[in-house]
JSON list of C-alpha atoms in Angstrom, two decimals:
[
{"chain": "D", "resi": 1, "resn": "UNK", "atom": "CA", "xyz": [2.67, -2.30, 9.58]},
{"chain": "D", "resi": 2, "resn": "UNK", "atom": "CA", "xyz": [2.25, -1.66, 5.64]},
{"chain": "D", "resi": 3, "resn": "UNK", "atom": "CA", "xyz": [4.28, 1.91, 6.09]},
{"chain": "D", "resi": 4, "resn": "UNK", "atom": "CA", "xyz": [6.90, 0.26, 8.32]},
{"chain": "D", "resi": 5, "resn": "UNK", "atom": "CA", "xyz": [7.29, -2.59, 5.65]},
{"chain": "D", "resi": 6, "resn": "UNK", "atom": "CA", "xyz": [7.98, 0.32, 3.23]},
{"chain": "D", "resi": 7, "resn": "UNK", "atom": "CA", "xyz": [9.92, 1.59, 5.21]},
{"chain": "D", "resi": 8, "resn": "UNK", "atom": "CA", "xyz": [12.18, -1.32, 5.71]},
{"chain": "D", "resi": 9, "resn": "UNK", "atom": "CA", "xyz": [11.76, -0.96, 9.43]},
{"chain": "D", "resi": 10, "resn": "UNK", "atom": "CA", "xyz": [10.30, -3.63, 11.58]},
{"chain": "D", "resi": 11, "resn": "UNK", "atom": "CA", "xyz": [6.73, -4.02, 11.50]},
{"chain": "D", "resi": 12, "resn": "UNK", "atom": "CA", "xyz": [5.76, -3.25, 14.58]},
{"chain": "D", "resi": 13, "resn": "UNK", "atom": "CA", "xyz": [2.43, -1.57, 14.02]},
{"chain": "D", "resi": 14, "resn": "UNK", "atom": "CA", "xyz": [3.73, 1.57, 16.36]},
{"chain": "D", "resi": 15, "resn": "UNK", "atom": "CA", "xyz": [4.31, 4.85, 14.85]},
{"chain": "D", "resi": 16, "resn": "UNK", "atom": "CA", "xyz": [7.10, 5.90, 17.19]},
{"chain": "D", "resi": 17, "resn": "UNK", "atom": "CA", "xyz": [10.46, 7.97, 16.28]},
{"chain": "D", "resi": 18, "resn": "UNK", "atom": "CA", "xyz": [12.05, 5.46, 13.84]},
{"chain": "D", "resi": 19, "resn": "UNK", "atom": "CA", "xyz": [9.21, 5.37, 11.97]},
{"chain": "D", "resi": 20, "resn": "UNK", "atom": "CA", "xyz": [8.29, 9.08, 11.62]},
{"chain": "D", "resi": 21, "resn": "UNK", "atom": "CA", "xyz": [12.08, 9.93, 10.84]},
{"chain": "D", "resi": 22, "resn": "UNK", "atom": "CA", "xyz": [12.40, 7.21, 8.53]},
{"chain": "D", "resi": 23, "resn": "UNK", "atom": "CA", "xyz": [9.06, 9.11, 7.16]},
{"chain": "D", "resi": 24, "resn": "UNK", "atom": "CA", "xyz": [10.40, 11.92, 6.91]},
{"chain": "D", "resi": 25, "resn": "UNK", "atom": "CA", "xyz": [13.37, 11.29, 4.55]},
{"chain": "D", "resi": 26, "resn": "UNK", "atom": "CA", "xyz": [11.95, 9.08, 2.42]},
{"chain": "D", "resi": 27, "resn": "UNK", "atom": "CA", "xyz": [10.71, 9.61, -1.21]},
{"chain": "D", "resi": 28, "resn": "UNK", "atom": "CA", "xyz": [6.78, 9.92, -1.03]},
{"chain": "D", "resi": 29, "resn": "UNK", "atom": "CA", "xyz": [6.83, 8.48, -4.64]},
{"chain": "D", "resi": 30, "resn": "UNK", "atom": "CA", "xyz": [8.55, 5.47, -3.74]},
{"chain": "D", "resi": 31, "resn": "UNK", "atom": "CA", "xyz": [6.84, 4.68, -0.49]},
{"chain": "D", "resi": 32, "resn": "UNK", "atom": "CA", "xyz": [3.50, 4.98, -1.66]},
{"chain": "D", "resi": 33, "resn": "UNK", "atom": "CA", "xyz": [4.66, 2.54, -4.69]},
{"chain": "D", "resi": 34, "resn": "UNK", "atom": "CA", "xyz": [5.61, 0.14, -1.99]},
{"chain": "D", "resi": 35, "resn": "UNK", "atom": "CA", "xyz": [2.37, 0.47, -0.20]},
{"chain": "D", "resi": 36, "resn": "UNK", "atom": "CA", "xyz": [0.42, -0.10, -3.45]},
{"chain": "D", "resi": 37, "resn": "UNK", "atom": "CA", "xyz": [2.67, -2.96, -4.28]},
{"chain": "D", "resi": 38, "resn": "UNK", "atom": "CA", "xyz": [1.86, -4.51, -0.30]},
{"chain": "D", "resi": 39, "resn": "UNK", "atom": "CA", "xyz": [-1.55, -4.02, -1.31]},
{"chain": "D", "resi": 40, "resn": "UNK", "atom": "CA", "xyz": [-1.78, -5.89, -4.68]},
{"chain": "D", "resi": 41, "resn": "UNK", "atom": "CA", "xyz": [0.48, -9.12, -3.11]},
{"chain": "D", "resi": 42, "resn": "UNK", "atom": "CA", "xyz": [-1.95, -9.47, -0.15]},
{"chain": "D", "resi": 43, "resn": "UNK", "atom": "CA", "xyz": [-5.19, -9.00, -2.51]},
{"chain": "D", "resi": 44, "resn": "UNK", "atom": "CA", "xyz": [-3.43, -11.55, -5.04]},
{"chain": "D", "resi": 45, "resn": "UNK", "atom": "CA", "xyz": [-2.96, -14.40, -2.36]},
{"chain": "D", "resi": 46, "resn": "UNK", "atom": "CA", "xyz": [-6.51, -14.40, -1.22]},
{"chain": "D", "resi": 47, "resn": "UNK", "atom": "CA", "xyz": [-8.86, -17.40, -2.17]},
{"chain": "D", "resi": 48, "resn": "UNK", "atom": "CA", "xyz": [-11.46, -15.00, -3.44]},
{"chain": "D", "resi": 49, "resn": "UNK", "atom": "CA", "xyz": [-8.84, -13.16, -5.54]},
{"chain": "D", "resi": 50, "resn": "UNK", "atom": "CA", "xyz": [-10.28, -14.88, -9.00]},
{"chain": "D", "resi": 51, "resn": "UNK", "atom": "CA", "xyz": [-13.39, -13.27, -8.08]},
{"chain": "D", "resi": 52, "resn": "UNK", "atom": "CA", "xyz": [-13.32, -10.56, -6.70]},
{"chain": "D", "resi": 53, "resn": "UNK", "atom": "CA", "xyz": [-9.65, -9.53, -7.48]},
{"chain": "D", "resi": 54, "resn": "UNK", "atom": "CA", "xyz": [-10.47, -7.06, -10.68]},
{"chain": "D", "resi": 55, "resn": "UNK", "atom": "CA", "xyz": [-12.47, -5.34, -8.53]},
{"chain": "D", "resi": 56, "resn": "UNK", "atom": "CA", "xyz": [-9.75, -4.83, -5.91]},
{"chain": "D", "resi": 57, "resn": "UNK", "atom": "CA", "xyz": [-7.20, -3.82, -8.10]},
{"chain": "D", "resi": 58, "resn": "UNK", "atom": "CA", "xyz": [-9.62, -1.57, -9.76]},
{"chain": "D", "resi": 59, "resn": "UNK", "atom": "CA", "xyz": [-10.29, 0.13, -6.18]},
{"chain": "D", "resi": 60, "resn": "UNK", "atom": "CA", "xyz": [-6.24, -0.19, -5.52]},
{"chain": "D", "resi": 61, "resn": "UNK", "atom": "CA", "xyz": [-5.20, 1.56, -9.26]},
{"chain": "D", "resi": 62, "resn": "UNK", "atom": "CA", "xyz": [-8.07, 4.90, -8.04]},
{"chain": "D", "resi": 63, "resn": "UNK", "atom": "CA", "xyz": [-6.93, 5.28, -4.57]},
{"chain": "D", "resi": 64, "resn": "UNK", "atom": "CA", "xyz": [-3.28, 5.14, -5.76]},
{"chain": "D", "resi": 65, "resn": "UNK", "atom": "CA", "xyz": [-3.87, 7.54, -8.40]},
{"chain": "D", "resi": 66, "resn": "UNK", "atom": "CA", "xyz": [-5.48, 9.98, -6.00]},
{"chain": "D", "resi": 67, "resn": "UNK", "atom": "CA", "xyz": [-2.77, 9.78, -3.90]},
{"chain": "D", "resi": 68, "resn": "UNK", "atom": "CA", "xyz": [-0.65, 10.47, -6.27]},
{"chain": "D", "resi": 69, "resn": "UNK", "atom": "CA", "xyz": [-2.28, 13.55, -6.92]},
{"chain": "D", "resi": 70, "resn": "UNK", "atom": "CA", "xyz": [-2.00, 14.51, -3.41]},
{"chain": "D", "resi": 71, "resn": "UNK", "atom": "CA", "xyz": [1.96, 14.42, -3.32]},
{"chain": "D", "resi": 72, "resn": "UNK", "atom": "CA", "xyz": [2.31, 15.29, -7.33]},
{"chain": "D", "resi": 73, "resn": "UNK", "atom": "CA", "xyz": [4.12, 12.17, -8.17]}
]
């Protein structure tokens, strides 16, 4: 549902033809930004954000930057 929401398709949660061709265009870059962004709202609105949210975003800022890597943005 995250990559559809990047996508700007309707999250369905299935990873049929609309979503693999929309995929398949789109910027790598940009999606994974969108992902990472996802990711930072949904830890941010949690209760237990103001304790354990440095941590999260700690987690968030290595995984993005190794996926990065992985697509040399």
């Amino acid at each position: 549902k995250t990559l559809q929401g990047a996508l700007s398709l309707p999250e369905d949660g299935v990873f049929g033809p609309a979503t693999a061709a929309r995929l398949a265009a789109a910027n790598p870059g940009a999606v994974l930004s969108a992902i990472v962004q996802a990711r930072a709202d949904f830890y941010r609105a949690s209760p237990k954000f103001p304790r354990f949210g440095d941590g999260w975003l700690n987690r968030l800022d290595r995984t993005r930057a190794i996926a990065a890597s992985l697509i040399d943005v």
